[in-house]
Amino acid sequence: MSGADDYLIKPFNPLELVARVKSLLRRTFQYNQQAKPPQADEIRVHGLTINRSSRQVKWQDEVIALTAREFDILYLLGSHPGRVFSTEEIYQLVWKEAYMGSNNTVMVHISNLRDKLEKHIGYKIIQTVWGVGYKIDA
């Protein structure tokens, strides 16, 4: 049985409606993240081998040096191929703190990560979904 989680009384401010929807989505996303089983220690995507325990990324037996944040972003996107993550979701999952509006932190880290990967692979594996976020295709 499902019930109401929240309600608004008419007339309502559209900004308050948006805020409440975002809050509901955030709570739902956090609940779904907690319910997921442990992920694999090593994943392979686009020829890259991403090892969570050693925190190494390899391309054809060559180690690609990444910062801790770059590794976490790559592991997050690579472990969910095809899924689009918003900037807010990436920030909350990687930095493990509340997202504080529109800052370019995630965008700068993704740009640096793309440059490092493209130098080895030769093409960009992290795709931008305009107005939504970032993903790695399956």
mmCIF file with all atom_site columns, C-alpha atoms in Angstrom:
data_model
loop_
_atom_site.group_PDB
_atom_site.id
_atom_site.type_symbol
_atom_site.label_atom_id
_atom_site.label_alt_id
_atom_site.label_comp_id
_atom_site.label_asym_id
_atom_site.label_entity_id
_atom_site.label_seq_id
_atom_site.pdbx_PDB_ins_code
_atom_site.Cartn_x
_atom_site.Cartn_y
_atom_site.Cartn_z
_atom_site.occupancy
_atom_site.B_iso_or_equiv
_atom_site.pdbx_formal_charge
_atom_site.auth_seq_id
_atom_site.auth_comp_id
_atom_site.auth_asym_id
_atom_site.auth_atom_id
_atom_site.pdbx_PDB_model_num
ATOM 1   C CA . MET A 1 1   ? 0.000  0.000  0.000   1.00 0.00 ? 1   MET A CA 1
ATOM 2   C CA . SER A 1 2   ? 1.395  3.394  -0.905  1.00 0.00 ? 2   SER A CA 1
ATOM 3   C CA . GLY A 1 3   ? 0.483  6.626  0.770   1.00 0.00 ? 3   GLY A CA 1
ATOM 4   C CA . ALA A 1 4   ? 1.082  10.321 0.467   1.00 0.00 ? 4   ALA A CA 1
ATOM 5   C CA . ASP A 1 5   ? 4.564  11.558 1.167   1.00 0.00 ? 5   ASP A CA 1
ATOM 6   C CA . ASP A 1 6   ? 3.813  15.262 0.914   1.00 0.00 ? 6   ASP A CA 1
ATOM 7   C CA . TYR A 1 7   ? 1.098  17.644 -0.233  1.00 0.00 ? 7   TYR A CA 1
ATOM 8   C CA . LEU A 1 8   ? 0.574  21.274 -1.224  1.00 0.00 ? 8   LEU A CA 1
ATOM 9   C CA . ILE A 1 9   ? -2.472 23.440 -0.623  1.00 0.00 ? 9   ILE A CA 1
ATOM 10  C CA . LYS A 1 10  ? -3.724 25.607 -3.483  1.00 0.00 ? 10  LYS A CA 1
ATOM 11  C CA . PRO A 1 11  ? -2.737 28.227 -4.405  1.00 0.00 ? 11  PRO A CA 1
ATOM 12  C CA . PHE A 1 12  ? 0.905  27.189 -4.229  1.00 0.00 ? 12  PHE A CA 1
ATOM 13  C CA . ASN A 1 13  ? 4.177  28.754 -5.307  1.00 0.00 ? 13  ASN A CA 1
ATOM 14  C CA . PRO A 1 14  ? 5.695  26.853 -8.281  1.00 0.00 ? 14  PRO A CA 1
ATOM 15  C CA . LEU A 1 15  ? 9.155  27.226 -6.708  1.00 0.00 ? 15  LEU A CA 1
ATOM 16  C CA . GLU A 1 16  ? 7.944  25.389 -3.624  1.00 0.00 ? 16  GLU A CA 1
ATOM 17  C CA . LEU A 1 17  ? 6.542  22.602 -5.829  1.00 0.00 ? 17  LEU A CA 1
ATOM 18  C CA . VAL A 1 18  ? 9.906  22.234 -7.576  1.00 0.00 ? 18  VAL A CA 1
ATOM 19  C CA . ALA A 1 19  ? 11.725 22.185 -4.221  1.00 0.00 ? 19  ALA A CA 1
ATOM 20  C CA . ARG A 1 20  ? 9.442  19.471 -2.872  1.00 0.00 ? 20  ARG A CA 1
ATOM 21  C CA . VAL A 1 21  ? 9.787  17.329 -6.018  1.00 0.00 ? 21  VAL A CA 1
ATOM 22  C CA . LYS A 1 22  ? 13.592 17.636 -5.833  1.00 0.00 ? 22  LYS A CA 1
ATOM 23  C CA . SER A 1 23  ? 13.469 16.633 -2.175  1.00 0.00 ? 23  SER A CA 1
ATOM 24  C CA . LEU A 1 24  ? 11.333 13.583 -2.972  1.00 0.00 ? 24  LEU A CA 1
ATOM 25  C CA . LEU A 1 25  ? 13.660 12.559 -5.818  1.00 0.00 ? 25  LEU A CA 1
ATOM 26  C CA . ARG A 1 26  ? 16.705 12.976 -3.556  1.00 0.00 ? 26  ARG A CA 1
ATOM 27  C CA . ARG A 1 27  ? 15.155 10.801 -0.835  1.00 0.00 ? 27  ARG A CA 1
ATOM 28  C CA . THR A 1 28  ? 14.134 8.173  -3.391  1.00 0.00 ? 28  THR A CA 1
ATOM 29  C CA . PHE A 1 29  ? 17.606 8.147  -4.956  1.00 0.00 ? 29  PHE A CA 1
ATOM 30  C CA . GLN A 1 30  ? 19.308 7.774  -1.554  1.00 0.00 ? 30  GLN A CA 1
ATOM 31  C CA . TYR A 1 31  ? 16.970 4.906  -0.640  1.00 0.00 ? 31  TYR A CA 1
ATOM 32  C CA . ASN A 1 32  ? 17.714 3.113  -3.928  1.00 0.00 ? 32  ASN A CA 1
ATOM 33  C CA . GLN A 1 33  ? 21.472 3.579  -3.464  1.00 0.00 ? 33  GLN A CA 1
ATOM 34  C CA . GLN A 1 34  ? 21.327 1.978  -0.002  1.00 0.00 ? 34  GLN A CA 1
ATOM 35  C CA . ALA A 1 35  ? 19.347 -0.996 -1.323  1.00 0.00 ? 35  ALA A CA 1
ATOM 36  C CA . LYS A 1 36  ? 21.881 -1.933 -4.033  1.00 0.00 ? 36  LYS A CA 1
ATOM 37  C CA . PRO A 1 37  ? 24.080 -5.006 -3.570  1.00 0.00 ? 37  PRO A CA 1
ATOM 38  C CA . PRO A 1 38  ? 27.860 -4.526 -3.375  1.00 0.00 ? 38  PRO A CA 1
ATOM 39  C CA . GLN A 1 39  ? 29.417 -3.767 -6.736  1.00 0.00 ? 39  GLN A CA 1
ATOM 40  C CA . ALA A 1 40  ? 32.135 -5.777 -8.441  1.00 0.00 ? 40  ALA A CA 1
ATOM 41  C CA . ASP A 1 41  ? 35.715 -5.088 -7.409  1.00 0.00 ? 41  ASP A CA 1
ATOM 42  C CA . GLU A 1 42  ? 36.837 -4.814 -11.031 1.00 0.00 ? 42  GLU A CA 1
ATOM 43  C CA . ILE A 1 43  ? 34.853 -3.560 -13.991 1.00 0.00 ? 43  ILE A CA 1
ATOM 44  C CA . ARG A 1 44  ? 35.688 -3.306 -17.665 1.00 0.00 ? 44  ARG A CA 1
ATOM 45  C CA . VAL A 1 45  ? 34.308 -0.589 -19.868 1.00 0.00 ? 45  VAL A CA 1
ATOM 46  C CA . HIS A 1 46  ? 35.498 0.527  -23.327 1.00 0.00 ? 46  HIS A CA 1
ATOM 47  C CA . GLY A 1 47  ? 38.696 -1.507 -22.915 1.00 0.00 ? 47  GLY A CA 1
ATOM 48  C CA . LEU A 1 48  ? 39.499 0.099  -19.563 1.00 0.00 ? 48  LEU A CA 1
ATOM 49  C CA . THR A 1 49  ? 39.992 -2.046 -16.476 1.00 0.00 ? 49  THR A CA 1
ATOM 50  C CA . ILE A 1 50  ? 38.889 -0.197 -13.348 1.00 0.00 ? 50  ILE A CA 1
ATOM 51  C CA . ASN A 1 51  ? 39.918 -1.912 -10.112 1.00 0.00 ? 51  ASN A CA 1
ATOM 52  C CA . ARG A 1 52  ? 38.232 -0.541 -7.000  1.00 0.00 ? 52  ARG A CA 1
ATOM 53  C CA . SER A 1 53  ? 40.461 -2.206 -4.395  1.00 0.00 ? 53  SER A CA 1
ATOM 54  C CA . SER A 1 54  ? 43.762 -1.125 -5.964  1.00 0.00 ? 54  SER A CA 1
ATOM 55  C CA . ARG A 1 55  ? 42.201 2.127  -7.260  1.00 0.00 ? 55  ARG A CA 1
ATOM 56  C CA . GLN A 1 56  ? 43.932 1.631  -10.578 1.00 0.00 ? 56  GLN A CA 1
ATOM 57  C CA . VAL A 1 57  ? 42.732 2.254  -14.090 1.00 0.00 ? 57  VAL A CA 1
ATOM 58  C CA . LYS A 1 58  ? 44.494 0.391  -16.889 1.00 0.00 ? 58  LYS A CA 1
ATOM 59  C CA . TRP A 1 59  ? 44.348 0.670  -20.645 1.00 0.00 ? 59  TRP A CA 1
ATOM 60  C CA . GLN A 1 60  ? 46.115 -2.211 -22.413 1.00 0.00 ? 60  GLN A CA 1
ATOM 61  C CA . ASP A 1 61  ? 48.266 -2.929 -19.316 1.00 0.00 ? 61  ASP A CA 1
ATOM 62  C CA . GLU A 1 62  ? 49.242 0.736  -18.994 1.00 0.00 ? 62  GLU A CA 1
ATOM 63  C CA . VAL A 1 63  ? 48.213 2.422  -15.743 1.00 0.00 ? 63  VAL A CA 1
ATOM 64  C CA . ILE A 1 64  ? 46.431 5.760  -16.132 1.00 0.00 ? 64  ILE A CA 1
ATOM 65  C CA . ALA A 1 65  ? 47.196 8.115  -13.230 1.00 0.00 ? 65  ALA A CA 1
ATOM 66  C CA . LEU A 1 66  ? 44.014 9.663  -11.830 1.00 0.00 ? 66  LEU A CA 1
ATOM 67  C CA . THR A 1 67  ? 43.253 11.718 -8.760  1.00 0.00 ? 67  THR A CA 1
ATOM 68  C CA . ALA A 1 68  ? 41.038 10.170 -6.093  1.00 0.00 ? 68  ALA A CA 1
ATOM 69  C CA . ARG A 1 69  ? 37.994 12.183 -7.230  1.00 0.00 ? 69  ARG A CA 1
ATOM 70  C CA . GLU A 1 70  ? 38.582 11.382 -10.901 1.00 0.00 ? 70  GLU A CA 1
ATOM 71  C CA . PHE A 1 71  ? 38.803 7.683  -10.048 1.00 0.00 ? 71  PHE A CA 1
ATOM 72  C CA . ASP A 1 72  ? 35.583 7.835  -8.012  1.00 0.00 ? 72  ASP A CA 1
ATOM 73  C CA . ILE A 1 73  ? 33.726 9.600  -10.830 1.00 0.00 ? 73  ILE A CA 1
ATOM 74  C CA . LEU A 1 74  ? 34.993 7.103  -13.418 1.00 0.00 ? 74  LEU A CA 1
ATOM 75  C CA . TYR A 1 75  ? 34.086 4.132  -11.205 1.00 0.00 ? 75  TYR A CA 1
ATOM 76  C CA . LEU A 1 76  ? 30.610 5.545  -10.583 1.00 0.00 ? 76  LEU A CA 1
ATOM 77  C CA . LEU A 1 77  ? 29.893 6.113  -14.280 1.00 0.00 ? 77  LEU A CA 1
ATOM 78  C CA . GLY A 1 78  ? 31.605 2.891  -15.395 1.00 0.00 ? 78  GLY A CA 1
ATOM 79  C CA . SER A 1 79  ? 29.724 0.726  -12.922 1.00 0.00 ? 79  SER A CA 1
ATOM 80  C CA . HIS A 1 80  ? 26.393 1.984  -14.324 1.00 0.00 ? 80  HIS A CA 1
ATOM 81  C CA . PRO A 1 81  ? 26.919 2.056  -18.115 1.00 0.00 ? 81  PRO A CA 1
ATOM 82  C CA . GLY A 1 82  ? 24.160 3.838  -19.986 1.00 0.00 ? 82  GLY A CA 1
ATOM 83  C CA . ARG A 1 83  ? 22.768 5.542  -16.866 1.00 0.00 ? 83  ARG A CA 1
ATOM 84  C CA . VAL A 1 84  ? 22.829 9.327  -16.841 1.00 0.00 ? 84  VAL A CA 1
ATOM 85  C CA . PHE A 1 85  ? 23.989 10.927 -13.590 1.00 0.00 ? 85  PHE A CA 1
ATOM 86  C CA . SER A 1 86  ? 23.204 14.572 -12.926 1.00 0.00 ? 86  SER A CA 1
ATOM 87  C CA . THR A 1 87  ? 25.918 16.890 -11.650 1.00 0.00 ? 87  THR A CA 1
ATOM 88  C CA . GLU A 1 88  ? 24.100 16.964 -8.310  1.00 0.00 ? 88  GLU A CA 1
ATOM 89  C CA . GLU A 1 89  ? 24.032 13.152 -8.061  1.00 0.00 ? 89  GLU A CA 1
ATOM 90  C CA . ILE A 1 90  ? 27.722 12.843 -8.956  1.00 0.00 ? 90  ILE A CA 1
ATOM 91  C CA . TYR A 1 91  ? 28.637 15.462 -6.374  1.00 0.00 ? 91  TYR A CA 1
ATOM 92  C CA . GLN A 1 92  ? 26.577 13.837 -3.621  1.00 0.00 ? 92  GLN A CA 1
ATOM 93  C CA . LEU A 1 93  ? 27.833 10.306 -4.370  1.00 0.00 ? 93  LEU A CA 1
ATOM 94  C CA . VAL A 1 94  ? 31.513 11.147 -4.859  1.00 0.00 ? 94  VAL A CA 1
ATOM 95  C CA . TRP A 1 95  ? 32.023 13.963 -2.351  1.00 0.00 ? 95  TRP A CA 1
ATOM 96  C CA . LYS A 1 96  ? 29.484 12.468 0.077   1.00 0.00 ? 96  LYS A CA 1
ATOM 97  C CA . GLU A 1 97  ? 28.067 15.831 1.035   1.00 0.00 ? 97  GLU A CA 1
ATOM 98  C CA . ALA A 1 98  ? 25.121 18.000 0.089   1.00 0.00 ? 98  ALA A CA 1
ATOM 99  C CA . TYR A 1 99  ? 25.243 19.709 -3.290  1.00 0.00 ? 99  TYR A CA 1
ATOM 100 C CA . MET A 1 100 ? 25.411 23.477 -2.909  1.00 0.00 ? 100 MET A CA 1
ATOM 101 C CA . GLY A 1 101 ? 23.808 24.899 -6.008  1.00 0.00 ? 101 GLY A CA 1
ATOM 102 C CA . SER A 1 102 ? 25.551 25.516 -9.287  1.00 0.00 ? 102 SER A CA 1
ATOM 103 C CA . ASN A 1 103 ? 29.275 25.138 -8.920  1.00 0.00 ? 103 ASN A CA 1
ATOM 104 C CA . ASN A 1 104 ? 31.607 23.870 -11.588 1.00 0.00 ? 104 ASN A CA 1
ATOM 105 C CA . THR A 1 105 ? 33.481 21.370 -9.434  1.00 0.00 ? 105 THR A CA 1
ATOM 106 C CA . VAL A 1 106 ? 32.060 18.280 -11.119 1.00 0.00 ? 106 VAL A CA 1
ATOM 107 C CA . MET A 1 107 ? 32.394 19.782 -14.588 1.00 0.00 ? 107 MET A CA 1
ATOM 108 C CA . VAL A 1 108 ? 36.096 20.594 -14.043 1.00 0.00 ? 108 VAL A CA 1
ATOM 109 C CA . HIS A 1 109 ? 36.841 17.090 -12.709 1.00 0.00 ? 109 HIS A CA 1
ATOM 110 C CA . ILE A 1 110 ? 35.009 15.488 -15.652 1.00 0.00 ? 110 ILE A CA 1
ATOM 111 C CA . SER A 1 111 ? 36.952 17.682 -18.090 1.00 0.00 ? 111 SER A CA 1
ATOM 112 C CA . ASN A 1 112 ? 40.287 16.674 -16.528 1.00 0.00 ? 112 ASN A CA 1
ATOM 113 C CA . LEU A 1 113 ? 39.240 13.019 -16.494 1.00 0.00 ? 113 LEU A CA 1
ATOM 114 C CA . ARG A 1 114 ? 38.207 13.164 -20.152 1.00 0.00 ? 114 ARG A CA 1
ATOM 115 C CA . ASP A 1 115 ? 41.563 14.687 -21.121 1.00 0.00 ? 115 ASP A CA 1
ATOM 116 C CA . LYS A 1 116 ? 43.531 11.970 -19.313 1.00 0.00 ? 116 LYS A CA 1
ATOM 117 C CA . LEU A 1 117 ? 41.447 9.141  -20.752 1.00 0.00 ? 117 LEU A CA 1
ATOM 118 C CA . GLU A 1 118 ? 41.410 10.559 -24.284 1.00 0.00 ? 118 GLU A CA 1
ATOM 119 C CA . LYS A 1 119 ? 45.218 10.850 -24.216 1.00 0.00 ? 119 LYS A CA 1
ATOM 120 C CA . HIS A 1 120 ? 45.420 7.051  -23.773 1.00 0.00 ? 120 HIS A CA 1
ATOM 121 C CA . ILE A 1 121 ? 42.297 5.776  -25.519 1.00 0.00 ? 121 ILE A CA 1
ATOM 122 C CA . GLY A 1 122 ? 42.018 8.275  -28.349 1.00 0.00 ? 122 GLY A CA 1
ATOM 123 C CA . TYR A 1 123 ? 38.347 9.178  -27.918 1.00 0.00 ? 123 TYR A CA 1
ATOM 124 C CA . LYS A 1 124 ? 35.986 10.481 -25.229 1.00 0.00 ? 124 LYS A CA 1
ATOM 125 C CA . ILE A 1 125 ? 34.100 7.757  -23.368 1.00 0.00 ? 125 ILE A CA 1
ATOM 126 C CA . ILE A 1 126 ? 32.271 10.123 -21.004 1.00 0.00 ? 126 ILE A CA 1
ATOM 127 C CA . GLN A 1 127 ? 29.286 11.586 -22.824 1.00 0.00 ? 127 GLN A CA 1
ATOM 128 C CA . THR A 1 128 ? 27.442 14.772 -21.908 1.00 0.00 ? 128 THR A CA 1
ATOM 129 C CA . VAL A 1 129 ? 23.657 14.552 -21.982 1.00 0.00 ? 129 VAL A CA 1
ATOM 130 C CA . TRP A 1 130 ? 22.823 18.243 -22.325 1.00 0.00 ? 130 TRP A CA 1
ATOM 131 C CA . GLY A 1 131 ? 20.597 19.579 -19.574 1.00 0.00 ? 131 GLY A CA 1
ATOM 132 C CA . VAL A 1 132 ? 20.729 16.267 -17.685 1.00 0.00 ? 132 VAL A CA 1
ATOM 133 C CA . GLY A 1 133 ? 24.246 15.100 -16.821 1.00 0.00 ? 133 GLY A CA 1
ATOM 134 C CA . TYR A 1 134 ? 26.955 12.612 -17.786 1.00 0.00 ? 134 TYR A CA 1
ATOM 135 C CA . LYS A 1 135 ? 27.154 8.948  -18.747 1.00 0.00 ? 135 LYS A CA 1
ATOM 136 C CA . ILE A 1 136 ? 29.365 6.243  -20.193 1.00 0.00 ? 136 ILE A CA 1
ATOM 137 C CA . ASP A 1 137 ? 27.696 4.250  -22.944 1.00 0.00 ? 137 ASP A CA 1
ATOM 138 C CA . ALA A 1 138 ? 27.480 0.486  -22.507 1.00 0.00 ? 138 ALA A CA 1
#
